[in-house]
PDB file of C-alpha atoms in Angstrom:
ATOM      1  CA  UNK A   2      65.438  91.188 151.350  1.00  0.00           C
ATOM      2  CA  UNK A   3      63.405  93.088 154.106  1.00  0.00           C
ATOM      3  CA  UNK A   4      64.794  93.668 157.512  1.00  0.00           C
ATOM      4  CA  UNK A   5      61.895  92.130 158.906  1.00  0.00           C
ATOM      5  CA  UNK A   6      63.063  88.100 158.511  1.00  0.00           C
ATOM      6  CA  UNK A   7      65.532  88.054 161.146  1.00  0.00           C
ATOM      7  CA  UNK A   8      64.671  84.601 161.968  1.00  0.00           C
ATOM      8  CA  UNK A   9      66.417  82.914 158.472  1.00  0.00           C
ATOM      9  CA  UNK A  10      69.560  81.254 159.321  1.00  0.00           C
ATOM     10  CA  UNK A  11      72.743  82.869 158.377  1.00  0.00           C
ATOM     11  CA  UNK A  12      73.119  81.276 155.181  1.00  0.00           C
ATOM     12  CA  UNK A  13      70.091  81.790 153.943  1.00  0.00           C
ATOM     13  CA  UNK A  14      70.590  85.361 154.311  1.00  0.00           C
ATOM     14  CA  UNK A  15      73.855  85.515 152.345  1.00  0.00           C
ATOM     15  CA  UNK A  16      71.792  83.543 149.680  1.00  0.00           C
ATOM     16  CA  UNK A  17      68.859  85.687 148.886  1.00  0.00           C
ATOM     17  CA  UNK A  18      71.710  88.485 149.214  1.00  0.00           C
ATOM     18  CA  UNK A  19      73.871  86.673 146.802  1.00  0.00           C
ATOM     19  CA  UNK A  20      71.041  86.365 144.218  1.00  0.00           C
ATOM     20  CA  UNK A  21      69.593  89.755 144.618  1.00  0.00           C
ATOM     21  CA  UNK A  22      73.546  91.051 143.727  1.00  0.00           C
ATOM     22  CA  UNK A  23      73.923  88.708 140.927  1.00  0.00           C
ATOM     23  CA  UNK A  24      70.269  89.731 139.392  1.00  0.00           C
ATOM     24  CA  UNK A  25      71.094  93.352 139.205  1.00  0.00           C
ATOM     25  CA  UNK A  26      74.461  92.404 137.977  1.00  0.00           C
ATOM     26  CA  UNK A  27      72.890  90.857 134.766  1.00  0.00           C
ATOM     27  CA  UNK A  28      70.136  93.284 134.346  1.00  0.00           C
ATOM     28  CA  UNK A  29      72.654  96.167 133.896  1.00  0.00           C
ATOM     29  CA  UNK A  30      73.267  97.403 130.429  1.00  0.00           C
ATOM     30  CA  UNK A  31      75.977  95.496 128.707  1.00  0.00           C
ATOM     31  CA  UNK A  32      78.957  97.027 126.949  1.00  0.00           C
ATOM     32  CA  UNK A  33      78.865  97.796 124.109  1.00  0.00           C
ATOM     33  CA  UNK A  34      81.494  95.699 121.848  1.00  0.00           C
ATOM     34  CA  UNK A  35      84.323  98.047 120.053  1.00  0.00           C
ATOM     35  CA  UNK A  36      85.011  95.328 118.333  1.00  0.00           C
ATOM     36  CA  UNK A  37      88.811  94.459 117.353  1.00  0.00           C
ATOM     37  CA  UNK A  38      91.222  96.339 119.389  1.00  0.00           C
ATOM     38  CA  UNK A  39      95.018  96.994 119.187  1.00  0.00           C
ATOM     39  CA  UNK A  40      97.429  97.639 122.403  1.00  0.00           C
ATOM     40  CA  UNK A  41      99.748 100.395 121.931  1.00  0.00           C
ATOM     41  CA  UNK A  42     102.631 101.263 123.725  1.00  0.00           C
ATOM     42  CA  UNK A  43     102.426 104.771 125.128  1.00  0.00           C
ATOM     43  CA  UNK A  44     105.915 106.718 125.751  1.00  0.00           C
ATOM     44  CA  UNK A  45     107.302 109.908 125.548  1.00  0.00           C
ATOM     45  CA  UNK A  46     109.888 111.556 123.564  1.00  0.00           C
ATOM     46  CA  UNK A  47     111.740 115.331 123.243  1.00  0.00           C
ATOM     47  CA  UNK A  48     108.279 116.652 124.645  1.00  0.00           C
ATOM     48  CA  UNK A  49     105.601 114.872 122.656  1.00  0.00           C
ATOM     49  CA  UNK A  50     103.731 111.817 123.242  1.00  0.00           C
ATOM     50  CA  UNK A  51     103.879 108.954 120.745  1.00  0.00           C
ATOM     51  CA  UNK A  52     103.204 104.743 120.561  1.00  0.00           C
ATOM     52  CA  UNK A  53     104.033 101.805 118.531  1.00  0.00           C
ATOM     53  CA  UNK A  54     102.034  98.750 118.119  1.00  0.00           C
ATOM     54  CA  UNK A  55     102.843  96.319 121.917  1.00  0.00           C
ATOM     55  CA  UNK A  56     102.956  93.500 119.607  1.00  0.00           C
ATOM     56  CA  UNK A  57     106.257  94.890 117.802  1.00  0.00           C
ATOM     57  CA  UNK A  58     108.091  95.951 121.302  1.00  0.00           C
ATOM     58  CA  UNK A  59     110.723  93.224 122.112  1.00  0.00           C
ATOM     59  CA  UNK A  60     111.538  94.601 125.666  1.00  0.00           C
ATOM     60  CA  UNK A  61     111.621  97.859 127.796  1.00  0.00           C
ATOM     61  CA  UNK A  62     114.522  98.399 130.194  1.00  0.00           C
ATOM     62  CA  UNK A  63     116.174 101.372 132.084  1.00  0.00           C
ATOM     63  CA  UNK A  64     118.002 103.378 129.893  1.00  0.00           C
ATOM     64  CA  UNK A  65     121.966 102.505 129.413  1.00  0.00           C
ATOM     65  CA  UNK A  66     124.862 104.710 128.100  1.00  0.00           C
ATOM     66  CA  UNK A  67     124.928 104.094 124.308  1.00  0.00           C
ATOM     67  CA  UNK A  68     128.686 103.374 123.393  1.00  0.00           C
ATOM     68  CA  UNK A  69     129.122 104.869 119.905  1.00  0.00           C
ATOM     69  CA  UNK A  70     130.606 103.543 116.938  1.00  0.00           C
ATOM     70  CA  UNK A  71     133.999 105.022 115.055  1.00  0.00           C
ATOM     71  CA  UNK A  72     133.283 106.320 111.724  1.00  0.00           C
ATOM     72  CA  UNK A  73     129.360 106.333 111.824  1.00  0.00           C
ATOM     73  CA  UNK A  74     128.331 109.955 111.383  1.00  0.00           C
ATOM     74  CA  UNK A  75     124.824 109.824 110.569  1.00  0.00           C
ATOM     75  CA  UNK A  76     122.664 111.499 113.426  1.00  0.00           C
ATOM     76  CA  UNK A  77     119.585 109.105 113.392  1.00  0.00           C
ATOM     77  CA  UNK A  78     122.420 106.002 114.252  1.00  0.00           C
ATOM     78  CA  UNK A  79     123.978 106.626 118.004  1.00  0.00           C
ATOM     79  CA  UNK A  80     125.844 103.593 118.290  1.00  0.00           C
ATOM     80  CA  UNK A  81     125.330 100.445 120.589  1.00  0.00           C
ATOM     81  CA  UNK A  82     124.151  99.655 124.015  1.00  0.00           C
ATOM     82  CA  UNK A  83     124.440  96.306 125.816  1.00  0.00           C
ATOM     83  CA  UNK A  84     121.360  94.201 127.794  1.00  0.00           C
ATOM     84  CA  UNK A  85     121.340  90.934 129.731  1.00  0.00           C
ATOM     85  CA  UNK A  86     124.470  90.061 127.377  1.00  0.00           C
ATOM     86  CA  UNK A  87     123.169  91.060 124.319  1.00  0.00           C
ATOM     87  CA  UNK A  88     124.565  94.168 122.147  1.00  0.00           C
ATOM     88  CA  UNK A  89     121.822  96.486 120.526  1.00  0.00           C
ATOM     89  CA  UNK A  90     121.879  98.282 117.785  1.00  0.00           C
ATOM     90  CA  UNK A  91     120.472 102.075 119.160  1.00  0.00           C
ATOM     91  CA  UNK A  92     118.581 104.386 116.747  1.00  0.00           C
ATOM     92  CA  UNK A  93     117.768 108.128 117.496  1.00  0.00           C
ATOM     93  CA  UNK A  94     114.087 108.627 117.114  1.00  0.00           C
ATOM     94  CA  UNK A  95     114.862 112.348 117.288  1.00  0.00           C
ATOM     95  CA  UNK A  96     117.040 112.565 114.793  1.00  0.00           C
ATOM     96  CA  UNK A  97     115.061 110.137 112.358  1.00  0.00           C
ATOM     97  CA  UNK A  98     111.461 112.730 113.276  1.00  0.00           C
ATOM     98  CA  UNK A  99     113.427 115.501 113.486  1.00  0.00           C
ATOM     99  CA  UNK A 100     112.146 116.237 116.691  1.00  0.00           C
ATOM    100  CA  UNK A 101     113.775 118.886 119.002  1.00  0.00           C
ATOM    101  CA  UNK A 102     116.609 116.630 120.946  1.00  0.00           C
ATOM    102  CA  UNK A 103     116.018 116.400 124.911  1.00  0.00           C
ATOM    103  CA  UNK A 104     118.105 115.399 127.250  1.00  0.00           C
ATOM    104  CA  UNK A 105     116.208 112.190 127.742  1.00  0.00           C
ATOM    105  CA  UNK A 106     119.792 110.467 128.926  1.00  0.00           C
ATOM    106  CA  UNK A 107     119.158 112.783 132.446  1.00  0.00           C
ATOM    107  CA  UNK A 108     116.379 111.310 133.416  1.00  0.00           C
ATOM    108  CA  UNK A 109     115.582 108.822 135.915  1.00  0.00           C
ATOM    109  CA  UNK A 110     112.741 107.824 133.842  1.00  0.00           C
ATOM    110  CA  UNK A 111     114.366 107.602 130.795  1.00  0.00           C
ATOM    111  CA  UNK A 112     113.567 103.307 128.954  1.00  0.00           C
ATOM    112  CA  UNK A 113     115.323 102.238 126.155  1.00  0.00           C
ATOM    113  CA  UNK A 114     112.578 100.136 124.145  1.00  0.00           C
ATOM    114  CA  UNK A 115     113.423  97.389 121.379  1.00  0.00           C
ATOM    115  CA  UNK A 116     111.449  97.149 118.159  1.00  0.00           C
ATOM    116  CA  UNK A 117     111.563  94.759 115.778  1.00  0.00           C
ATOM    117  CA  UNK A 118     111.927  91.123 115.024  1.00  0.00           C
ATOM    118  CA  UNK A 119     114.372  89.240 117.135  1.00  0.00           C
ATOM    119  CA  UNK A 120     117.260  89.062 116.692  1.00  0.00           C
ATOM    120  CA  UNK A 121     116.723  92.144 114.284  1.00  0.00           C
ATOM    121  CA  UNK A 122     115.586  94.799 116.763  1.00  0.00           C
ATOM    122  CA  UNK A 123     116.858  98.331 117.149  1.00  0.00           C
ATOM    123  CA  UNK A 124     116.792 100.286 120.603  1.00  0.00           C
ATOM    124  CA  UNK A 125     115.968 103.825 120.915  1.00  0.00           C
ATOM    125  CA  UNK A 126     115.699 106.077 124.103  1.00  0.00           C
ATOM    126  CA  UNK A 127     112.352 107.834 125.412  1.00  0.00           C
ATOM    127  CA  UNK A 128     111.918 109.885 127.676  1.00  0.00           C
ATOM    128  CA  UNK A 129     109.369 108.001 129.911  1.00  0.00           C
ATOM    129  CA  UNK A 130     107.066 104.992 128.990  1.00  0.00           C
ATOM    130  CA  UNK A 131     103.528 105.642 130.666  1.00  0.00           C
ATOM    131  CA  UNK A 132     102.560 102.361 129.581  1.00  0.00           C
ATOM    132  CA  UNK A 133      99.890 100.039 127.089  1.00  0.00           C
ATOM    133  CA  UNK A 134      96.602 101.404 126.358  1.00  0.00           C
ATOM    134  CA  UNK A 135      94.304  99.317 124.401  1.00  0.00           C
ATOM    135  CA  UNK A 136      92.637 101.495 121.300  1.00  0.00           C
ATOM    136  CA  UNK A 137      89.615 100.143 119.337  1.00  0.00           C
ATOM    137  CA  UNK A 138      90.867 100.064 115.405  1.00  0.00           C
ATOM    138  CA  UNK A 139      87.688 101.896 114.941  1.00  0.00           C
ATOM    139  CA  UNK A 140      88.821 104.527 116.569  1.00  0.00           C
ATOM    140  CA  UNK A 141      92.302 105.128 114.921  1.00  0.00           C
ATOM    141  CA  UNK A 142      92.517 107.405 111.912  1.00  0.00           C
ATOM    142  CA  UNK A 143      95.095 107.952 109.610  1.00  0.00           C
ATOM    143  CA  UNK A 144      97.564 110.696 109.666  1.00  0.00           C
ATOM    144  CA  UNK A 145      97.223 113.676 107.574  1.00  0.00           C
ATOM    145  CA  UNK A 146      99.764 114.471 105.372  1.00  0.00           C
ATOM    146  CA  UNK A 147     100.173 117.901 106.552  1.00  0.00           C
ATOM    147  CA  UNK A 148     102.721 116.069 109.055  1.00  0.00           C
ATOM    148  CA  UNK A 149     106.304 118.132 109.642  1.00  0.00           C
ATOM    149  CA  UNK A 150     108.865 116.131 107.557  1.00  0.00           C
ATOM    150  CA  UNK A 151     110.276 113.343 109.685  1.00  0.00           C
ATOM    151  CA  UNK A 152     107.192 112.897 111.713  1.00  0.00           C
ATOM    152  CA  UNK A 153     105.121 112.128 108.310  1.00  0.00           C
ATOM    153  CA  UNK A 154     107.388 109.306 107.579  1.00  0.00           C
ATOM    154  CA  UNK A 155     106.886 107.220 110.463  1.00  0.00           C
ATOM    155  CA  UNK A 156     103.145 108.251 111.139  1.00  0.00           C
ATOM    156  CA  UNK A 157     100.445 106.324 109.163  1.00  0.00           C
ATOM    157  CA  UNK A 158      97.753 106.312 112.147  1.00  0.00           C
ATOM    158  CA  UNK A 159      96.925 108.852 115.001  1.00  0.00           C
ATOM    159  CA  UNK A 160      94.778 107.551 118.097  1.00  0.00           C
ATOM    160  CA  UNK A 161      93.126 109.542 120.642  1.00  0.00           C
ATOM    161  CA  UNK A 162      94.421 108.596 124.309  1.00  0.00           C
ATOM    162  CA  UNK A 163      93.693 110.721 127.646  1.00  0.00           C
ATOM    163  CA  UNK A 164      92.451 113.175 125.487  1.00  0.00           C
ATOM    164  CA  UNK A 165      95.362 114.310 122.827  1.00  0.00           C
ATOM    165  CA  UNK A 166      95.694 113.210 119.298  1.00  0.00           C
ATOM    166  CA  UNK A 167      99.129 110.443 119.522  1.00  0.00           C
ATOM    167  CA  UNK A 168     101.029 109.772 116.363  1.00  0.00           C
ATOM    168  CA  UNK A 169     101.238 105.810 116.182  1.00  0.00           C
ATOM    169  CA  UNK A 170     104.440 105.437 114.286  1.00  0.00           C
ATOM    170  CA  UNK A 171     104.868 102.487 111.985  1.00  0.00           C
ATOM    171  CA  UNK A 172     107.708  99.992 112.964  1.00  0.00           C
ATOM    172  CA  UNK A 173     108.768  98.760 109.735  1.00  0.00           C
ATOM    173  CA  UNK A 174     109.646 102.581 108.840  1.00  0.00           C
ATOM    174  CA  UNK A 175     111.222 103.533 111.929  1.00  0.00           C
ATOM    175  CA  UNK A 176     113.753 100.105 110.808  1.00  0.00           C
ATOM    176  CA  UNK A 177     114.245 100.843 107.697  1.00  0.00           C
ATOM    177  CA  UNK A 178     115.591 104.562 108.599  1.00  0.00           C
ATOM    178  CA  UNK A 179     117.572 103.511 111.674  1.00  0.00           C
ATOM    179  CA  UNK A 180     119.012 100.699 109.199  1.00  0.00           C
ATOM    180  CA  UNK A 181     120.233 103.649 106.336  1.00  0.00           C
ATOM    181  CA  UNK A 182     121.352 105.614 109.137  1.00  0.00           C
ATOM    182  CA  UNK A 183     124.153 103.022 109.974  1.00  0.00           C
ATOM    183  CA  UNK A 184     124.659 101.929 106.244  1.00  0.00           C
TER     184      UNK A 184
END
């Protein structure tokens, strides 16, 4: 629209503006489809940066002293932790990675963040949650198997997020090693 129609009403005006907006709006390139896409949780633990699938996360809350149970020695099992009336069963994803232990329980930041099935979730404690990205599946690839020990047996996919390669950690693993840890 020129500057030299200044007799148009008002409206008509906002009109030809409106339709000259909306034109170049659909004659820009479109984007181009990923296709499927999976949201991951992004948090952090003893230093590194990991995720789990969103669609396996029961809840994230603030970060509660774990009570721990007599006569339970294993390292990867810390005990129990109660939310909104509920008791939790609380996994160490340190311990079960073998990660170098932090003291994630000083933080202000620190979540607790419950995997699994209901009512068969398992807490653990990370050091911050930064939050849910969503990652094309194209774009994931799987882990090599070069992995450290207990980081290799929760890893089957890495993604690349902000930059840095993040191990996506498989849930059904991380259960069934918090689960022998309290046998």
């Amino acid at each position: 629209m020129s500057a030299s129609t200044p007799d148009l009403p008002a409206r008509a005006r906002l009109r030809d503006a409106a339709i000259a907006e909306q034109t170049e709006a659909l004659a820009a390139p479109l984007a181009l489809d990923a296709g499927p896409q999976i949201s991951l949780l992004l948090f952090r633990c003893a230093g590194e940066r990991f995720a789990v699938p969103a669609r396996d996360v029961q809840r994230v809350f603030e970060a509660k002293p774990v009570r721990r149970v007599p006569h339970r020695a294993r390292a990867a099992f810390r005990g129990l932790v109660a939310h909104e009336g509920e008791i939790l069963l609380v996994g160490s994803l340190e311990r079960l990675l073998d990660l170098a232990t932090g003291t994630a329980g000083a933080l202000t930041s620190a979540r607790m963040i419950v995997l699994g099935p209901e009512p068969h979730g398992w807490a653990f404690q990370a050091d911050a949650v930064d939050g849910v990205v969503r990652v094309a599946e194209s774009e994931l690839g799987a882990a090599p198997a070069t992995l450290r020990r207990g980081l290799g047996t929760a890893t089957r996919l890495l993604a690349r997020i902000d930059g840095e390669q993040v191990a996506v950690l498989h849930t059904e693993a991380l259960l069934r090693g918090w689960e022998g840890a309290a046998a």
